[in-house]
Coordinates of C-alpha atoms in Angstrom, one line a residue:
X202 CA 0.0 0.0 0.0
X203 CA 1.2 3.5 -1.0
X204 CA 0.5 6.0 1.0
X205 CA 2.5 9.4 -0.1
X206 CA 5.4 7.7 -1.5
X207 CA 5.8 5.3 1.0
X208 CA 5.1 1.6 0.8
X209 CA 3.6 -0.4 3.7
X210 CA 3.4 -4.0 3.9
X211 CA 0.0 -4.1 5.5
X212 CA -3.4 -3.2 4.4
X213 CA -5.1 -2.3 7.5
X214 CA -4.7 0.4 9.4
X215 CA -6.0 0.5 13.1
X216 CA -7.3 3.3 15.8
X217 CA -6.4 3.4 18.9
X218 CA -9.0 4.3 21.2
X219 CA -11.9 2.4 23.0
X220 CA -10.4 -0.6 24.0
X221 CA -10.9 -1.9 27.6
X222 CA -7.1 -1.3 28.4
X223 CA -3.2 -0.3 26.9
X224 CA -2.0 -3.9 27.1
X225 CA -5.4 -4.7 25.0
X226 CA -4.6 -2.3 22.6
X227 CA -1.3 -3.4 22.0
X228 CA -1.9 -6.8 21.3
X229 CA -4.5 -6.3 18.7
X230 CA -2.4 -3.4 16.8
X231 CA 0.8 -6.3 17.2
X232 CA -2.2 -9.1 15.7
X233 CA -3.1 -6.5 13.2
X234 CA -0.3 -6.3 11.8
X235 CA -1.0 -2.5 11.4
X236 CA 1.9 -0.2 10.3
X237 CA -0.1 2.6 10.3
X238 CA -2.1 3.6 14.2
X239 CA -4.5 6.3 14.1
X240 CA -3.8 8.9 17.2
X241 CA -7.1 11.3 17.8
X242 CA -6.3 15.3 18.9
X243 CA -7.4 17.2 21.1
X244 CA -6.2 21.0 22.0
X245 CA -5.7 20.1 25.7
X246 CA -3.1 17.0 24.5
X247 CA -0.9 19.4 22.3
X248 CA 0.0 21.5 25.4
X249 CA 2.5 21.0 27.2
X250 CA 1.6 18.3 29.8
X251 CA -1.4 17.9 28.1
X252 CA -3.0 14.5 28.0
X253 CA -2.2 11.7 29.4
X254 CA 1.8 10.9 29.7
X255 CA 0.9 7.2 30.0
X256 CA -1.3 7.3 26.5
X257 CA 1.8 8.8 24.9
X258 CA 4.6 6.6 26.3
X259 CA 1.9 3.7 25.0
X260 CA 1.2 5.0 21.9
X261 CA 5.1 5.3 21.1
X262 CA 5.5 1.9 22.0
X263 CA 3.8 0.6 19.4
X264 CA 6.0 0.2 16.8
X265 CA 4.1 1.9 14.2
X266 CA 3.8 5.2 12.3
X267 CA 1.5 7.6 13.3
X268 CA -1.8 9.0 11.5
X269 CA -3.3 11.7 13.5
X270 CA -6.7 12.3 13.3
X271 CA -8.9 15.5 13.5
X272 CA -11.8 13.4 14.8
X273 CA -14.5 15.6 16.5
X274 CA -13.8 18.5 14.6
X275 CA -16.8 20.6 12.7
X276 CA -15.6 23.4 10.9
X277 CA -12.2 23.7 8.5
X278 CA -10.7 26.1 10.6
X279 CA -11.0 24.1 13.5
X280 CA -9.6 20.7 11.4
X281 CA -6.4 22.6 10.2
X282 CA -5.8 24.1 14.0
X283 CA -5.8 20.4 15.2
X284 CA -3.8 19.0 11.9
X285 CA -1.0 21.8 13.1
X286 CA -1.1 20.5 16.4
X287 CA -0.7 16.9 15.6
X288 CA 2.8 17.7 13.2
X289 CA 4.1 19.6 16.0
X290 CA 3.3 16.9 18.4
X291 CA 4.1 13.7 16.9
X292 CA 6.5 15.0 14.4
X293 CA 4.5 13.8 11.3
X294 CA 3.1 15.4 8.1
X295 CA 0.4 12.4 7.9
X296 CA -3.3 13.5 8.7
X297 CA -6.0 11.7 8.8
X298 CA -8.9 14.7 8.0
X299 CA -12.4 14.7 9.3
X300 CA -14.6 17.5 9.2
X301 CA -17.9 16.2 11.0
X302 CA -21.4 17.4 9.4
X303 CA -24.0 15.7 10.4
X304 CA -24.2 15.2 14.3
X305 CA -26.1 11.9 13.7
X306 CA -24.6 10.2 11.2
X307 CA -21.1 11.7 11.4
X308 CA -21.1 12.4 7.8
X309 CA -18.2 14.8 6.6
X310 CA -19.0 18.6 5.6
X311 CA -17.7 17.9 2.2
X312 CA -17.7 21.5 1.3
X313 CA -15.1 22.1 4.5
X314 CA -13.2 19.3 4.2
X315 CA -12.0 20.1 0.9
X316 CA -11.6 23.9 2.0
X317 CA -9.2 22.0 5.2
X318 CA -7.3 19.7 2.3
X319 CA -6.4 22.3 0.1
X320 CA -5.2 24.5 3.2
X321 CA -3.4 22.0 4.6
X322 CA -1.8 20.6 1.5
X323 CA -0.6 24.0 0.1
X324 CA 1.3 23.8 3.9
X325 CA 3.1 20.3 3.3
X326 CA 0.8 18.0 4.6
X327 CA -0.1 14.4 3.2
X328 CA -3.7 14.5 3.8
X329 CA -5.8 11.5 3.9
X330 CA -9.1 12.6 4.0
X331 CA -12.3 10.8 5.5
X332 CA -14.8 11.4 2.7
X333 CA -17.9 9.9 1.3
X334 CA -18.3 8.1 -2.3
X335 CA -19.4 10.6 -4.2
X336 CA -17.3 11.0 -7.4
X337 CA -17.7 15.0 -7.8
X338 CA -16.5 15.1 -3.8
X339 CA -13.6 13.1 -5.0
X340 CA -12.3 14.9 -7.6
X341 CA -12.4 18.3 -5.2
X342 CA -10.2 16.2 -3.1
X343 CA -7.9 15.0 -5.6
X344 CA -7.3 19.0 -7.2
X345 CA -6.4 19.9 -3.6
X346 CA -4.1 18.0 -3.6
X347 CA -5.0 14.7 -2.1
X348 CA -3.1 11.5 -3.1
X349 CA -5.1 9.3 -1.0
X350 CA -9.0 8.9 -0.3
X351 CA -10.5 7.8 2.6
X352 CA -14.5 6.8 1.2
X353 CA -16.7 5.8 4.5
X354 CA -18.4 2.3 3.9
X355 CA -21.1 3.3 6.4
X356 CA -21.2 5.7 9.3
X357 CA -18.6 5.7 11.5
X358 CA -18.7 2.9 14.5
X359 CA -22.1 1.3 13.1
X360 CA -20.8 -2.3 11.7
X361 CA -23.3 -1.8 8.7
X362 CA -20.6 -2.5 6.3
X363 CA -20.3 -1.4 2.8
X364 CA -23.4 0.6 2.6
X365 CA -23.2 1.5 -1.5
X366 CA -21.3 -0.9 -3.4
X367 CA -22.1 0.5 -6.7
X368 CA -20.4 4.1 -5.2
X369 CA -17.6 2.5 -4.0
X370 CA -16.8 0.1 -7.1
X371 CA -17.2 3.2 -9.4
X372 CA -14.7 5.2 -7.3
X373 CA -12.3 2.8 -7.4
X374 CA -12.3 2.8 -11.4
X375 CA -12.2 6.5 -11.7
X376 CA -9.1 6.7 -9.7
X377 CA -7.2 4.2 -10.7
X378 CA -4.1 5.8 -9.3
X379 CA -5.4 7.2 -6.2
X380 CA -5.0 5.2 -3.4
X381 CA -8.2 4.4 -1.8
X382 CA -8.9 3.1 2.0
X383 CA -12.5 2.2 2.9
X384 CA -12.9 3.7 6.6
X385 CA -15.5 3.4 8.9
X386 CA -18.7 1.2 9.3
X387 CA -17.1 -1.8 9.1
X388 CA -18.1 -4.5 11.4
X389 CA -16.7 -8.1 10.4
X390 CA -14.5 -9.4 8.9
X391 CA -16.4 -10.2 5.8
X392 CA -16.9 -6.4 5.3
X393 CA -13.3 -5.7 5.0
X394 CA -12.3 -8.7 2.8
X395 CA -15.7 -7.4 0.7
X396 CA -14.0 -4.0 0.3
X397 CA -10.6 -5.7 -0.7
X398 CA -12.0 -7.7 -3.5
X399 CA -13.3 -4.2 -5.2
X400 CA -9.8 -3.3 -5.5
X401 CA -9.6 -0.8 -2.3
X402 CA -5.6 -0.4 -1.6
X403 CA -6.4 -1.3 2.3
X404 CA -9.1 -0.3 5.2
X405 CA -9.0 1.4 8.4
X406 CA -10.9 0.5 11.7
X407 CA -11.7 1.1 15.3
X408 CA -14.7 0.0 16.8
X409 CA -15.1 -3.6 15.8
X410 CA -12.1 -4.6 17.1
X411 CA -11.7 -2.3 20.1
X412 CA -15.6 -3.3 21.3
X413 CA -15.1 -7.2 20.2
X414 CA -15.4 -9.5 22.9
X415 CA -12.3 -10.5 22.6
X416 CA -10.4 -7.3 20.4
X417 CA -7.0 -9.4 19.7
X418 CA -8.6 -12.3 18.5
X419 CA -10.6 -10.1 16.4
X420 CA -7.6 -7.8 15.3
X421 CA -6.3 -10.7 13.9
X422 CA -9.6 -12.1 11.8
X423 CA -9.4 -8.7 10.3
X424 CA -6.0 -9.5 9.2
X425 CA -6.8 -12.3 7.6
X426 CA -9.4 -11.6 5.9
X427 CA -8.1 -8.5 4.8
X428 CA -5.2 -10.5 3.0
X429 CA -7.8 -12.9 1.5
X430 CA -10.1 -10.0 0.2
X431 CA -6.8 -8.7 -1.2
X432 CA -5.3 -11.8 -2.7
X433 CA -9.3 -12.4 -4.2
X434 CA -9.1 -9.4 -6.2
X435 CA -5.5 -9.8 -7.8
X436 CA -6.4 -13.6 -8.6
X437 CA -9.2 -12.1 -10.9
X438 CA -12.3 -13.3 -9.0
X439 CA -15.6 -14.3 -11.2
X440 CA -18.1 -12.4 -12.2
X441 CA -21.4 -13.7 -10.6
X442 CA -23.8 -14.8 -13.5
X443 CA -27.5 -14.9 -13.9
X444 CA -27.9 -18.7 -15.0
X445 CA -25.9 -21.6 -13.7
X446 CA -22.6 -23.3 -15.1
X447 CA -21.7 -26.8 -15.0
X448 CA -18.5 -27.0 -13.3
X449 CA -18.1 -30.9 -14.2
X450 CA -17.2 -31.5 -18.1
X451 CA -20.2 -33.1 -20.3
X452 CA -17.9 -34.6 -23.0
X453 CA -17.9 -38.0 -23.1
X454 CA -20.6 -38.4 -20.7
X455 CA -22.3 -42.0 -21.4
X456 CA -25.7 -41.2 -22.9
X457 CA -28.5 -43.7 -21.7
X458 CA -30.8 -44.5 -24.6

């Protein structure tokens, strides 16, 4: 997976917060596989002694590179003020941006998250932006100057999976040289290997491992399947057909008179 230049090994990218404890969410990033960890701001964590100095020395530990993440934030200003913050803190020009909407759904304000990329790109940023799967939305993205896309599958922490297939299929051939990362609403396993086998370059998650019964375990299914979806889709997988096909051969069948 290429994100900005550099290549990653693994497809899945992970957040890092809800989980029941830091040796929990450890584990799963470590059964993840994960090379990219997704790191929500706040202003009161960019002072100094802000947040929590056992979170940080955590976080660090991971072994991983850094994605910070405007979550929460509702206007473009606001987005690029926490974006700042996250480079000074963690020393990264990765940002995951998210420009919330829609209180309910969590749907991004399209019209200032493109205002935020375009800001933030024209400062050095790599900006991955959370987005939806409209084309037009897309494009606005890309002439920013966005080299990775972030399409939601469904809202964020719902599990409803990939919510418009069509949408998501088409954006993946208009771009064929965008990298593209489903994230959010995915809630198994199946979702993400369903996302794979459209072509997606990789998916990022939270909630359905961090709320899992048993999050490493589950970390670790995500893994897998992600790899299969992956695998599924550079094999060439079959079109589905609307009549059946004999898989067994009928030449030379004995015919019974």
């Amino acid at each position: 997976m290429d994100i900005y230049g550099r290549r990653y090994e693994s497809r899945m990218m992970l957040g890092t917060a809800l989980y029941p404890s830091p040796a929990v969410m450890r584990a799963a990033v470590s059964a993840s596989g994960a090379a990219l960890v997704t790191v929500s701001l706040r202003r009161e964590q960019a002072r100094p002694g802000g947040g929590s100095p056992g979170f940080w020395s955590e976080i660090r530990e991971l072994g991983a590179d850094f994605l910070p993440n405007t979550a929460g934030c509702h206007s473009a200003r606001e987005a690029v003020t926490t974006a700042r913050m996250g480079r000074e803190l963690l020393g990264t020009d990765l940002v995951k941006l998210e420009v919330i909407g829609h209180a309910d759904t969590l749907q991004p304000d399209v019209f200032a998250l493109v205002e935020a990329a375009r800001i933030l790109s024209d400062e050095g940023f790599h900006v991955l932006p959370y987005t939806t799967e409209d084309l037009v939305v897309a494009e606005r993205l890309v002439e920013a100057g966005c080299r990775v896309l972030m399409p939601w599958a469904s809202p964020i922490g719902s599990g409803l999976g990939l919510n418009n297939r069509y949408g998501l299929r088409s954006l993946r051939a208009h771009f064929p040289d965008t990298t593209l990362i489903v994230d959010a609403g995915l809630g198994r396993p199946s979702h993400a290997a369903e996302a794979m086998e459209l072509g997606y370059d990789g998916v990022l998650l939270n909630t359905a491992v961090a709320s899992a019964g048993d999050p490493v375990a589950m970390a670790r299914a995500f893994r897998l399947a992600v790899e299969a979806g992956r695998l599924g889709f550079e094999a060439g997988a079959m079109e589905p057909r609307d009549m059946a096909a004999p898989s067994s051969p009928v030449f030379g069948r004995a015919v019974l008179a």
